[in-house]
């Protein structure tokens, strides 16, 4: 008994030390020492994760079980297949545009292909996220699960992971479909463009496609967590509508920033309360537009891995906070 | 204090539901009970009495508005006692697309069971609830009784020390109901505690060691079954087809008449054996069919009707 207590104290001290180191790393990341922001940031996140695991001792097996059950159940939903077929058709269609110039054709391919992956991924993320927990509550399957030694937070985390894994698989299928189309079309187009003297390499363009797809993955993580979090206290319909609204508002997040920091009195005077409101919105909204790098792809601007990492990190942090909130909301639910 | 041998203890446990914006409704009010370990405890009451509400409070699915409780010595809702309990919900619901073994594998894993041990347990339980030959059916292809059987199997996965059953015989055929009773009796035999909710009084009476009668969210009566059914030193006559004329004749002799139940059985009460026989003879002479003459031990149904209709039940 005493030994067990001793081990508990040791574990707790270790966790606290890890948390302190993590705080230090975050400080370093903020100072951006030698451009190692990304490394420090992810290290800090990892340490916080380990500390949380030591302190809360989650039942990983239960989380894994809920997640895998969610994944297998989600795969069977009819709307998933409908959207998947729709997506593959759209991706296929993106290759049928024979336009004036090879450059416009390549852009069309990228724009429509990635755009449809994003659109369909969004539909899946929102509907799956909104319905997963709501369905369990409606069908009362949650009663039996929560009467088992599964904490409510473990259930929510399992659901979230299951949903995200499903969305990931879905994106993978669409990504592969797009990549096949891309591999068929792009080399000729790039060769033609190089022939007319455009500085463009196939490898770089391909890498950019990969980066764009990766970002969509993290974008959908944020969207899934928004839908799940809202569904823990509201109906799934409200949750889906809310997630869509947030998604579209998030596309415009820089617009809110623009209003919040607008200071040119010669053009217009903006009511300070509106400014304040915009600032709050800007701070709260996930900045979905950062996840969309299609424009950079179209203009063949370089896309740095560090930027991808930062954006993904932003997404992961945002999702973590939301899922933590979802756990809190869900722990007050009655069934 | 933590006395040994109490599986469940509640103290003024109350759940008030919100109805709309302003309205409230007492699901269960001020429930104070103790369930000793190793007994079969029956919570009986009419529809809407608060049985399911009480169960859900004990399982931490609902939070009490006031009052408190302990299950296996731990506060309500604590995840720590859930490894040692089983729960058969009322009208159980499961993932539709799974079959029985898959479902049990999922729930078993939540208890941390794996591999051979789990497979062995699943095979045993499917046999026990009579589902072994229909194991490959998916839940959405189940009949109501089949779902109920799987629900029982699911609740026994972890060999619980305490099991909660909400209307366990609902939807079961006669064989199923008998198997259910045997499962419950076997659990008691092995020292487990059973907390049973039902309004099927005829099923409950021979099984329960102790009952609590609730009605409209209030505890009306609780105690060991023998005490609850005990009705003094009197005698009684159970008979069908008792005519109004007979009633007039025996009016002076009987101490009370319980009106005929659904089967047409009336109970005529008398102070001692001699008077009871007199009543029986009179009734039989008038063409009634006398089923039984004996000491007055009331049925749970009678006590229940008395209590629920508000006529003080002993
Ligand atoms: N979620 C809820 N919201 C509001 N009122 C509820 C809710 N659940 C139950 N009630 C009310 O609480 C009371 C007790 O319900 P409960 O389900 O506990 O009854 P019960 O004894 O299990 O009945 P039954 O025998 O029909 O299963 C009922 O009057 C019911 O209307
Ligand atoms: Mg009920």
CSV table of N, CA, C and O in Angstrom, one decimal, chain B residues 174-255:
chain,number,residue,atom,x,y,z
B,174,UNK,N,-41.3,-18.0,-22.1
B,174,UNK,CA,-41.4,-18.6,-20.8
B,174,UNK,C,-40.1,-19.3,-20.4
B,174,UNK,O,-39.6,-19.2,-19.3
B,175,UNK,N,-39.5,-20.0,-21.4
B,175,UNK,CA,-38.2,-20.7,-21.2
B,175,UNK,C,-37.1,-19.6,-20.8
B,175,UNK,O,-36.4,-19.8,-19.9
B,176,UNK,N,-37.2,-18.5,-21.5
B,176,UNK,CA,-36.2,-17.5,-21.3
B,176,UNK,C,-36.3,-16.9,-19.9
B,176,UNK,O,-35.4,-16.7,-19.2
B,177,UNK,N,-37.6,-16.8,-19.5
B,177,UNK,CA,-37.8,-16.2,-18.1
B,177,UNK,C,-37.3,-17.1,-17.1
B,177,UNK,O,-36.8,-16.7,-16.1
B,178,UNK,N,-37.5,-18.4,-17.3
B,178,UNK,CA,-37.0,-19.4,-16.3
B,178,UNK,C,-35.5,-19.4,-16.3
B,178,UNK,O,-34.9,-19.4,-15.2
B,179,UNK,N,-34.9,-19.4,-17.5
B,179,UNK,CA,-33.4,-19.3,-17.5
B,179,UNK,C,-32.9,-18.1,-16.8
B,179,UNK,O,-31.9,-18.1,-16.1
B,180,UNK,N,-33.6,-17.0,-17.0
B,180,UNK,CA,-33.3,-15.7,-16.4
B,180,UNK,C,-33.3,-15.9,-14.9
B,180,UNK,O,-32.4,-15.5,-14.2
B,181,UNK,N,-34.4,-16.5,-14.4
B,181,UNK,CA,-34.5,-16.7,-12.9
B,181,UNK,C,-33.4,-17.6,-12.4
B,181,UNK,O,-32.8,-17.3,-11.4
B,182,UNK,N,-33.0,-18.6,-13.2
B,182,UNK,CA,-32.0,-19.5,-12.7
B,182,UNK,C,-30.6,-18.8,-12.7
B,182,UNK,O,-29.8,-19.0,-11.8
B,183,UNK,N,-30.4,-17.9,-13.7
B,183,UNK,CA,-29.2,-17.1,-13.7
B,183,UNK,C,-29.1,-16.3,-12.5
B,183,UNK,O,-28.1,-16.2,-11.8
B,184,UNK,N,-30.2,-15.6,-12.1
B,184,UNK,CA,-30.2,-14.7,-11.0
B,184,UNK,C,-30.0,-15.5,-9.7
B,184,UNK,O,-29.2,-15.1,-8.8
B,185,UNK,N,-30.7,-16.7,-9.6
B,185,UNK,CA,-30.5,-17.5,-8.4
B,185,UNK,C,-29.1,-18.0,-8.3
B,185,UNK,O,-28.5,-18.1,-7.2
B,186,UNK,N,-28.5,-18.4,-9.4
B,186,UNK,CA,-27.1,-18.8,-9.4
B,186,UNK,C,-26.2,-17.8,-8.9
B,186,UNK,O,-25.2,-18.0,-8.2
B,187,UNK,N,-26.5,-16.5,-9.4
B,187,UNK,CA,-25.6,-15.4,-8.9
B,187,UNK,C,-25.6,-15.3,-7.4
B,187,UNK,O,-24.6,-15.1,-6.8
B,188,UNK,N,-26.8,-15.4,-6.8
B,188,UNK,CA,-26.9,-15.3,-5.4
B,188,UNK,C,-26.1,-16.4,-4.7
B,188,UNK,O,-25.4,-16.3,-3.8
B,189,UNK,N,-26.3,-17.6,-5.3
B,189,UNK,CA,-25.6,-18.8,-4.8
B,189,UNK,C,-24.1,-18.6,-4.7
B,189,UNK,O,-23.5,-19.0,-3.7
B,190,UNK,N,-23.6,-17.8,-5.7
B,190,UNK,CA,-22.2,-17.6,-5.7
B,190,UNK,C,-21.8,-16.3,-4.9
B,190,UNK,O,-20.7,-15.7,-5.1
B,191,UNK,N,-22.8,-15.8,-4.1
B,191,UNK,CA,-22.4,-14.7,-3.2
B,191,UNK,C,-22.5,-13.3,-3.8
B,191,UNK,O,-22.1,-12.3,-3.3
B,192,UNK,N,-23.1,-13.3,-5.1
B,192,UNK,CA,-23.2,-12.0,-5.7
B,192,UNK,C,-24.5,-11.2,-5.3
B,192,UNK,O,-25.4,-11.9,-4.8
B,193,UNK,N,-24.5,-9.9,-5.5
B,193,UNK,CA,-25.6,-9.1,-5.2
B,193,UNK,C,-26.4,-8.8,-6.4
B,193,UNK,O,-25.8,-8.5,-7.5
B,194,UNK,N,-27.7,-8.9,-6.4
B,194,UNK,CA,-28.5,-8.6,-7.6
B,194,UNK,C,-29.5,-7.5,-7.2
B,194,UNK,O,-30.2,-7.6,-6.2
B,195,UNK,N,-29.5,-6.5,-8.1
B,195,UNK,CA,-30.5,-5.4,-7.9
B,195,UNK,C,-31.4,-5.4,-9.1
B,195,UNK,O,-31.0,-5.2,-10.2
B,196,UNK,N,-32.7,-5.8,-8.8
B,196,UNK,CA,-33.6,-6.1,-9.8
B,196,UNK,C,-34.7,-5.0,-9.9
B,196,UNK,O,-35.3,-4.7,-8.8
B,197,UNK,N,-35.0,-4.5,-11.0
B,197,UNK,CA,-36.2,-3.6,-11.1
B,197,UNK,C,-37.2,-4.3,-12.0
B,197,UNK,O,-36.9,-4.8,-13.0
B,198,UNK,N,-38.5,-4.3,-11.5
B,198,UNK,CA,-39.5,-4.9,-12.3
B,198,UNK,C,-40.9,-4.5,-11.8
B,198,UNK,O,-41.0,-4.1,-10.7
B,199,UNK,N,-41.9,-4.7,-12.7
B,199,UNK,CA,-43.2,-4.6,-12.1
B,199,UNK,C,-43.9,-5.9,-12.3
B,199,UNK,O,-45.1,-6.1,-12.1
B,200,UNK,N,-43.1,-6.9,-12.7
B,200,UNK,CA,-43.7,-8.3,-12.8
B,200,UNK,C,-43.6,-9.0,-11.4
B,200,UNK,O,-42.7,-9.7,-11.1
B,201,UNK,N,-44.6,-8.7,-10.6
B,201,UNK,CA,-44.5,-9.1,-9.2
B,201,UNK,C,-44.5,-10.6,-9.0
B,201,UNK,O,-43.9,-11.1,-8.1
B,202,UNK,N,-45.2,-11.3,-9.9
B,202,UNK,CA,-45.3,-12.7,-9.7
B,202,UNK,C,-43.9,-13.3,-9.9
B,202,UNK,O,-43.6,-14.3,-9.3
B,203,UNK,N,-43.1,-12.7,-10.8
B,203,UNK,CA,-41.7,-13.2,-11.0
B,203,UNK,C,-40.8,-12.8,-9.9
B,203,UNK,O,-39.9,-13.6,-9.5
B,204,UNK,N,-41.1,-11.7,-9.3
B,204,UNK,CA,-40.2,-11.1,-8.3
B,204,UNK,C,-40.4,-11.8,-6.9
B,204,UNK,O,-39.4,-12.1,-6.2
B,205,UNK,N,-41.6,-12.1,-6.6
B,205,UNK,CA,-41.9,-12.6,-5.3
B,205,UNK,C,-41.1,-13.8,-4.8
B,205,UNK,O,-40.5,-13.8,-3.8
B,206,UNK,N,-41.0,-14.9,-5.7
B,206,UNK,CA,-40.2,-16.0,-5.2
B,206,UNK,C,-38.7,-15.8,-5.2
B,206,UNK,O,-38.0,-16.6,-4.6
B,207,UNK,N,-38.3,-14.8,-5.9
B,207,UNK,CA,-36.8,-14.6,-6.1
B,207,UNK,C,-36.2,-13.7,-5.0
B,207,UNK,O,-35.1,-14.0,-4.5
B,208,UNK,N,-36.9,-12.6,-4.7
B,208,UNK,CA,-36.3,-11.6,-4.0
B,208,UNK,C,-36.1,-11.9,-2.5
B,208,UNK,O,-37.0,-12.5,-1.9
B,209,UNK,N,-35.0,-11.5,-1.9
B,209,UNK,CA,-34.8,-11.6,-0.5
B,209,UNK,C,-35.3,-10.4,0.2
B,209,UNK,O,-35.6,-10.4,1.4
B,210,UNK,N,-35.4,-9.3,-0.5
B,210,UNK,CA,-35.8,-8.0,0.1
B,210,UNK,C,-36.4,-7.2,-1.0
B,210,UNK,O,-35.9,-7.3,-2.2
B,211,UNK,N,-37.4,-6.4,-0.7
B,211,UNK,CA,-38.0,-5.6,-1.7
B,211,UNK,C,-38.1,-4.1,-1.3
B,211,UNK,O,-38.2,-3.9,0.0
B,212,UNK,N,-38.2,-3.3,-2.2
B,212,UNK,CA,-38.6,-1.9,-1.9
B,212,UNK,C,-39.7,-1.5,-2.9
B,212,UNK,O,-39.6,-1.8,-4.1
B,213,UNK,N,-40.8,-1.0,-2.4
B,213,UNK,CA,-41.9,-0.6,-3.3
B,213,UNK,C,-41.8,1.0,-3.5
B,213,UNK,O,-41.8,1.7,-2.5
B,214,UNK,N,-41.7,1.4,-4.7
B,214,UNK,CA,-41.7,2.8,-5.0
B,214,UNK,C,-42.9,3.1,-5.9
B,214,UNK,O,-43.4,2.3,-6.6
B,215,UNK,N,-43.4,4.3,-5.7
B,215,UNK,CA,-44.6,4.8,-6.5
B,215,UNK,C,-44.5,6.3,-6.6
B,215,UNK,O,-44.2,7.0,-5.7
B,216,UNK,N,-44.7,6.8,-7.8
B,216,UNK,CA,-44.6,8.2,-8.1
B,216,UNK,C,-43.4,8.9,-7.5
B,216,UNK,O,-43.4,9.9,-6.8
B,217,UNK,N,-42.3,8.2,-7.6
B,217,UNK,CA,-41.0,8.8,-7.1
B,217,UNK,C,-40.8,8.7,-5.7
B,217,UNK,O,-39.9,9.4,-5.2
B,218,UNK,N,-41.6,8.0,-4.9
B,218,UNK,CA,-41.4,8.0,-3.5
B,218,UNK,C,-41.3,6.5,-3.0
B,218,UNK,O,-42.0,5.6,-3.5
B,219,UNK,N,-40.4,6.3,-2.0
B,219,UNK,CA,-40.3,5.0,-1.4
B,219,UNK,C,-41.5,4.8,-0.5
B,219,UNK,O,-41.7,5.5,0.4
B,220,UNK,N,-42.2,3.7,-0.7
B,220,UNK,CA,-43.4,3.5,0.1
B,220,UNK,C,-43.2,2.4,1.2
B,220,UNK,O,-43.8,2.5,2.2
B,221,UNK,N,-42.4,1.5,0.9
B,221,UNK,CA,-42.2,0.3,1.8
B,221,UNK,C,-41.0,-0.4,1.4
B,221,UNK,O,-40.7,-0.6,0.3
B,222,UNK,N,-40.2,-0.8,2.5
B,222,UNK,CA,-39.1,-1.6,2.2
B,222,UNK,C,-38.8,-2.6,3.3
B,222,UNK,O,-39.2,-2.3,4.5
B,223,UNK,N,-38.2,-3.7,3.0
B,223,UNK,CA,-37.9,-4.7,4.1
B,223,UNK,C,-37.7,-6.1,3.5
B,223,UNK,O,-37.9,-6.3,2.3
B,224,UNK,N,-37.3,-7.0,4.4
B,224,UNK,CA,-37.2,-8.4,3.9
B,224,UNK,C,-38.5,-8.9,3.4
B,224,UNK,O,-39.5,-8.5,4.0
B,225,UNK,N,-38.5,-9.8,2.4
B,225,UNK,CA,-39.7,-10.2,1.7
B,225,UNK,C,-40.7,-10.8,2.7
B,225,UNK,O,-41.9,-10.6,2.7
B,226,UNK,N,-40.2,-11.6,3.7
B,226,UNK,CA,-41.1,-12.3,4.6
B,226,UNK,C,-41.8,-11.3,5.5
B,226,UNK,O,-43.0,-11.4,5.7
B,227,UNK,N,-41.1,-10.2,5.9
B,227,UNK,CA,-41.8,-9.2,6.7
B,227,UNK,C,-42.8,-8.5,5.9
B,227,UNK,O,-43.9,-8.1,6.4
B,228,UNK,N,-42.5,-8.2,4.7
B,228,UNK,CA,-43.4,-7.4,3.8
B,228,UNK,C,-44.7,-8.2,3.6
B,228,UNK,O,-45.7,-7.6,3.6
B,229,UNK,N,-44.5,-9.5,3.4
B,229,UNK,CA,-45.7,-10.3,3.0
B,229,UNK,C,-46.5,-10.7,4.3
B,229,UNK,O,-47.6,-11.2,4.1
B,230,UNK,N,-45.8,-10.7,5.4
B,230,UNK,CA,-46.5,-11.1,6.7
B,230,UNK,C,-47.7,-10.3,6.9
B,230,UNK,O,-47.7,-9.1,6.8
B,231,UNK,N,-48.8,-11.0,7.3
B,231,UNK,CA,-50.1,-10.2,7.5
B,231,UNK,C,-50.8,-10.7,8.7
B,231,UNK,O,-52.0,-10.9,8.7
B,232,UNK,N,-50.1,-10.8,9.8
B,232,UNK,CA,-50.7,-11.2,11.1
B,232,UNK,C,-51.1,-12.6,11.2
B,232,UNK,O,-50.6,-13.5,10.4
B,233,UNK,N,-52.0,-12.9,12.1
B,233,UNK,CA,-52.2,-14.3,12.4
B,233,UNK,C,-53.5,-14.9,11.7
B,233,UNK,O,-53.9,-16.0,12.0
B,234,UNK,N,-54.0,-14.1,10.8
B,234,UNK,CA,-55.3,-14.4,10.2
B,234,UNK,C,-55.2,-15.5,9.2
B,234,UNK,O,-54.2,-16.1,8.9
B,235,UNK,N,-56.4,-15.9,8.7
B,235,UNK,CA,-56.5,-16.9,7.6
B,235,UNK,C,-57.2,-16.3,6.4
B,235,UNK,O,-57.8,-15.2,6.5
B,236,UNK,N,-57.1,-17.0,5.3
B,236,UNK,CA,-57.7,-16.5,4.1
B,236,UNK,C,-58.2,-17.6,3.2
B,236,UNK,O,-57.8,-18.7,3.3
B,237,UNK,N,-59.2,-17.2,2.4
B,237,UNK,CA,-59.8,-18.1,1.4
B,237,UNK,C,-59.6,-17.5,0.1
B,237,UNK,O,-60.0,-16.4,-0.2
B,238,UNK,N,-59.0,-18.2,-0.8
B,238,UNK,CA,-58.9,-17.7,-2.2
B,238,UNK,C,-59.9,-18.5,-3.1
B,238,UNK,O,-60.0,-19.7,-3.0
B,239,UNK,N,-60.7,-17.7,-3.8
B,239,UNK,CA,-61.8,-18.4,-4.5
B,239,UNK,C,-62.2,-17.6,-5.8
B,239,UNK,O,-62.0,-16.4,-5.8
B,240,UNK,N,-62.7,-18.3,-6.8
B,240,UNK,CA,-63.2,-17.6,-8.0
B,240,UNK,C,-64.7,-17.7,-8.0
B,240,UNK,O,-65.3,-18.6,-7.4
B,241,UNK,N,-65.4,-16.8,-8.7
B,241,UNK,CA,-66.8,-16.9,-8.9
B,241,UNK,C,-67.6,-16.6,-7.6
B,241,UNK,O,-68.6,-17.2,-7.4
B,242,UNK,N,-67.1,-15.7,-6.7
B,242,UNK,CA,-67.8,-15.4,-5.5
B,242,UNK,C,-68.9,-14.4,-5.9
B,242,UNK,O,-68.7,-13.3,-6.4
B,243,UNK,N,-70.2,-14.8,-5.6
B,243,UNK,CA,-71.3,-14.0,-6.0
B,243,UNK,C,-71.6,-13.0,-4.9
B,243,UNK,O,-71.2,-13.1,-3.8
B,244,UNK,N,-72.4,-11.9,-5.3
B,244,UNK,CA,-72.8,-10.9,-4.4
B,244,UNK,C,-73.6,-11.5,-3.2
B,244,UNK,O,-73.5,-11.0,-2.1
B,245,UNK,N,-74.3,-12.5,-3.5
B,245,UNK,CA,-75.2,-13.1,-2.5
B,245,UNK,C,-74.3,-13.8,-1.4
B,245,UNK,O,-74.6,-13.6,-0.2
B,246,UNK,N,-73.2,-14.5,-1.9
B,246,UNK,CA,-72.3,-15.1,-0.9
B,246,UNK,C,-71.7,-14.0,0.0
B,246,UNK,O,-71.6,-14.1,1.2
B,247,UNK,N,-71.4,-12.9,-0.7
B,247,UNK,CA,-70.7,-11.8,0.1
B,247,UNK,C,-71.6,-11.4,1.2
B,247,UNK,O,-71.2,-11.1,2.3
B,248,UNK,N,-72.9,-11.2,0.9
B,248,UNK,CA,-73.9,-10.8,1.9
B,248,UNK,C,-73.9,-11.8,3.1
B,248,UNK,O,-73.9,-11.4,4.2
B,249,UNK,N,-73.9,-13.1,2.7
B,249,UNK,CA,-74.0,-14.1,3.7
B,249,UNK,C,-72.8,-14.1,4.7
B,249,UNK,O,-72.9,-14.3,5.9
B,250,UNK,N,-71.6,-13.9,4.1
B,250,UNK,CA,-70.4,-14.0,5.0
B,250,UNK,C,-69.9,-12.7,5.6
B,250,UNK,O,-68.9,-12.6,6.3
B,251,UNK,N,-70.7,-11.7,5.3
B,251,UNK,CA,-70.3,-10.3,5.7
B,251,UNK,C,-69.9,-10.2,7.2
B,251,UNK,O,-68.9,-9.6,7.5
B,252,UNK,N,-70.7,-10.9,8.0
B,252,UNK,CA,-70.4,-10.8,9.4
B,252,UNK,C,-69.2,-11.6,9.8
B,252,UNK,O,-68.6,-11.3,10.9
B,253,UNK,N,-68.7,-12.6,9.0
B,253,UNK,CA,-67.6,-13.5,9.4
B,253,UNK,C,-66.3,-12.9,9.0
B,253,UNK,O,-65.3,-13.0,9.7
B,254,UNK,N,-66.3,-12.4,7.7
B,254,UNK,CA,-65.0,-12.0,7.2
B,254,UNK,C,-64.4,-10.7,7.8
B,254,UNK,O,-65.2,-9.9,8.2
B,255,UNK,N,-63.1,-10.6,7.8
B,255,UNK,CA,-62.5,-9.4,8.3
B,255,UNK,C,-62.1,-8.5,7.1
B,255,UNK,O,-61.8,-7.3,7.3
